[in-house]
C-alpha positions as a LaTeX table, in Angstrom:
\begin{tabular}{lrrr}
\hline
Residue & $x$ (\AA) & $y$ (\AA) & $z$ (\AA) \\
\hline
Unk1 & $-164.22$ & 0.16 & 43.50 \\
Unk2 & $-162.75$ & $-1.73$ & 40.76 \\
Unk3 & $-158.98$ & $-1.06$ & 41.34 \\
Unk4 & $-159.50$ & $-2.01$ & 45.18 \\
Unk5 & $-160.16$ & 1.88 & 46.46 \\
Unk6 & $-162.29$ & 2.39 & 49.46 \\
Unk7 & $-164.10$ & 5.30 & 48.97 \\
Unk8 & $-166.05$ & 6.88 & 51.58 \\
Unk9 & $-168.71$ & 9.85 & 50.28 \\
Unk10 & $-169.87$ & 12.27 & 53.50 \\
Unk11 & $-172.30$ & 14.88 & 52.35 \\
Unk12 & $-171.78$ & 17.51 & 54.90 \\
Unk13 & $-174.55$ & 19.81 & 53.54 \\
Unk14 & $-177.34$ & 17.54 & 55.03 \\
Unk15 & $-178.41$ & 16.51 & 58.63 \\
Unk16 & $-175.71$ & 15.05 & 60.90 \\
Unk17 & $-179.12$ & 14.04 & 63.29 \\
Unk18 & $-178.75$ & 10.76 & 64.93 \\
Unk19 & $-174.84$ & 10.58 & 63.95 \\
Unk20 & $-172.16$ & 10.29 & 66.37 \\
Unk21 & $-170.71$ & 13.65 & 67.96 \\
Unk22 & $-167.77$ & 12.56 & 65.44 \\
Unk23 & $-169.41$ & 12.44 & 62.48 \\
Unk24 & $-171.23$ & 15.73 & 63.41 \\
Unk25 & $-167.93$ & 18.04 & 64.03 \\
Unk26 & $-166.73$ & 16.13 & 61.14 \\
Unk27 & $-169.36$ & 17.44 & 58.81 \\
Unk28 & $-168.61$ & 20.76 & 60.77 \\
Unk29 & $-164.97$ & 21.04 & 59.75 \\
Unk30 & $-166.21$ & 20.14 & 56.22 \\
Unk31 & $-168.21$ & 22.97 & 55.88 \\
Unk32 & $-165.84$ & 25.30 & 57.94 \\
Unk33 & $-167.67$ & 25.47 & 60.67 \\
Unk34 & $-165.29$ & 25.73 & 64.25 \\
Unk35 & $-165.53$ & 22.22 & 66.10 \\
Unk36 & $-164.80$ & 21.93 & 69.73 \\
Unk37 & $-165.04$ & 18.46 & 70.67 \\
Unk38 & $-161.07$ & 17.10 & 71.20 \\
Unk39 & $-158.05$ & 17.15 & 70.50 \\
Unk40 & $-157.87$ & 15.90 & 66.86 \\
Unk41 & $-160.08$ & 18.65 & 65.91 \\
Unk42 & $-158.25$ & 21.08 & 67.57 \\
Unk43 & $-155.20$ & 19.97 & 65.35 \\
Unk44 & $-157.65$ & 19.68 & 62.41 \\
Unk45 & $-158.20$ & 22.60 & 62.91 \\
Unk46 & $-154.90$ & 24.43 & 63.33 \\
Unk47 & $-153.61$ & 22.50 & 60.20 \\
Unk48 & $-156.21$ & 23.65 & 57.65 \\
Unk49 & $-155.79$ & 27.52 & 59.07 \\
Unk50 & $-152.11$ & 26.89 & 58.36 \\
Unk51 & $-152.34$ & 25.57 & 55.31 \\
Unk52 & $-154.81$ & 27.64 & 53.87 \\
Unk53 & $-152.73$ & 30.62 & 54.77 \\
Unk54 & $-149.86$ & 29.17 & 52.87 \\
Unk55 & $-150.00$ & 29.75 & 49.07 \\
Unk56 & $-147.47$ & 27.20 & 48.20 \\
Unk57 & $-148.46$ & 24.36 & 50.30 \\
Unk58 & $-152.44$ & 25.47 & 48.47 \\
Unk59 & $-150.69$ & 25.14 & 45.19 \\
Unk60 & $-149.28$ & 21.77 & 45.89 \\
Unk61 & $-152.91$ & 20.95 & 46.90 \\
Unk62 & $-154.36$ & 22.04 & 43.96 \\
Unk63 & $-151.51$ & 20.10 & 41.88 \\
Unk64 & $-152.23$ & 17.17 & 43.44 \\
Unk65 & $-156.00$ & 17.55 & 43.70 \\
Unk66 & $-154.97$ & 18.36 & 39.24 \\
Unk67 & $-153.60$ & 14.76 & 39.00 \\
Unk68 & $-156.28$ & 13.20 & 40.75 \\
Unk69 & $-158.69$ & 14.18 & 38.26 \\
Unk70 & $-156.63$ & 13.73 & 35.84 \\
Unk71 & $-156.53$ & 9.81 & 36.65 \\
Unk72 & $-159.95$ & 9.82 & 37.39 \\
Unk73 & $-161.25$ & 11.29 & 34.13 \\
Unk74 & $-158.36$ & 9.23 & 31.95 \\
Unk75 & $-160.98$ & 7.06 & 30.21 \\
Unk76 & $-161.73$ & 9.62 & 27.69 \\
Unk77 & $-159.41$ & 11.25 & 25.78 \\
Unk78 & $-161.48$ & 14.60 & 25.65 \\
Unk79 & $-162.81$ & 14.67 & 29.36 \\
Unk80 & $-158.87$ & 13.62 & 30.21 \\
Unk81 & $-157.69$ & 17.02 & 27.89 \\
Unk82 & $-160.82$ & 18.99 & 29.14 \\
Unk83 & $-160.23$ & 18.26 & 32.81 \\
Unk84 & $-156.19$ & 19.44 & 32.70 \\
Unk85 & $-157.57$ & 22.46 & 31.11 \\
Unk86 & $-159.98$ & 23.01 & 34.13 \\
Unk87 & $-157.32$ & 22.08 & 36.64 \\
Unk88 & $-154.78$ & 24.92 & 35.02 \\
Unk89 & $-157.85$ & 27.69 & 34.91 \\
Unk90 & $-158.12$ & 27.19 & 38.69 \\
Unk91 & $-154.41$ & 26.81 & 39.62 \\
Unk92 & $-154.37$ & 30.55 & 37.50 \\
Unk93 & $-157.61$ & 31.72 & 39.25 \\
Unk94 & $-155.71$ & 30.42 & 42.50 \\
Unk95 & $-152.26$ & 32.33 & 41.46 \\
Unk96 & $-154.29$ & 35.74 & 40.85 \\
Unk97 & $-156.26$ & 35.27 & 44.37 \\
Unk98 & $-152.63$ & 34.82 & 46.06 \\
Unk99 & $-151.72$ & 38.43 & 44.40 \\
Unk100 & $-149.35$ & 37.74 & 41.48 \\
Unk101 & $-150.05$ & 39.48 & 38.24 \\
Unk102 & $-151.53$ & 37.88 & 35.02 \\
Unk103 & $-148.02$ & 37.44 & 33.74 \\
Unk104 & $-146.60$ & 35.33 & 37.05 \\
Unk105 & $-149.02$ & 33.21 & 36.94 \\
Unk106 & $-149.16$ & 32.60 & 33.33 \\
Unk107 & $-145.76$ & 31.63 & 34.05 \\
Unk108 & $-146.65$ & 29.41 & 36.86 \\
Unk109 & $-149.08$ & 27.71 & 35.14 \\
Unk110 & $-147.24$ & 27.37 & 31.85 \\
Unk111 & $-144.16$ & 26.19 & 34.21 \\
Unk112 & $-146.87$ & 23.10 & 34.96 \\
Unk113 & $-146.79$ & 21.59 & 31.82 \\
Unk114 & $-150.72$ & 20.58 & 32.02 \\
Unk115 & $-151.90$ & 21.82 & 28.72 \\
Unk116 & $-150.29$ & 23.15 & 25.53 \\
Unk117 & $-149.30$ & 27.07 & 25.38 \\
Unk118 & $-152.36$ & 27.42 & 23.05 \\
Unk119 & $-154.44$ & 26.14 & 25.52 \\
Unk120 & $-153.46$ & 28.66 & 28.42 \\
Unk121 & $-153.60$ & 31.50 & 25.90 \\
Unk122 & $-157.28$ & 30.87 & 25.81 \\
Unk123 & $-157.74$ & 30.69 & 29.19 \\
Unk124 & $-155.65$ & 33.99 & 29.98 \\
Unk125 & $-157.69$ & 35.52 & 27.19 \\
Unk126 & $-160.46$ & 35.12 & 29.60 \\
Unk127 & $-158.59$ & 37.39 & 32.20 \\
Unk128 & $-157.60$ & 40.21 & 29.56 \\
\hline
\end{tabular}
């Protein structure tokens, strides 16, 4: 890349054939699949199942995961305001799946800072 990133794509939706037994339980743990081959899986494993059971660690994720695209998608002012406002519709979505009401994770959201108040009333409109 152009700012000196590595980036490596795996697309684990196709056929691991002729790959290394790595690669292969790698493409497995990418698509959720269990993997038995060692120990790093195992942990693999064990981490994602903890994590995924933990809705704040998931919402620091998903904050993260937020500013990431955010920097990605800076070199347009509207994909830049577009993508915040898709980032704060799934951190809601996410709230509402982890069993707080509309109003908690308004508030969570709003407590963000991502995109105006206007913004997120349009997007809780969507849950009314």
């Amino acid at each position: 890349m152009q700012d000196g990133v590595t980036k490596i794509i795996i697309n684990s939706q196709v056929s691991a054939e002729g790959q290394s037994e790595d690669l292969k339980a790698l493409a497995k743990l990418m698509n959720n699949e269990p993997v038995k081959l060692n120990k790093y899986f195992d942990y693999a494993q064990r981490r994602i199942k903890e994590i995924n059971e933990d809705p704040e660690m998931r919402e620091k994720i998903m904050l993260y995961e937020t500013r990431m695209l955010e920097r990605e998608q800076a070199s347009g002012k509207a994909g830049y305001e577009q993508g915040k406002a898709d980032a704060a519709k799934i951190i809601l979505e996410n709230q509402l799946n982890n069993g707080k009401t509309l109003e908690q994770a308004t508030e969570f959201v709003r407590n963000l800072k991502l995109i105006s108040d206007k913004e997120l009333e349009k997007i809780i409109d969507l849950y009314k």
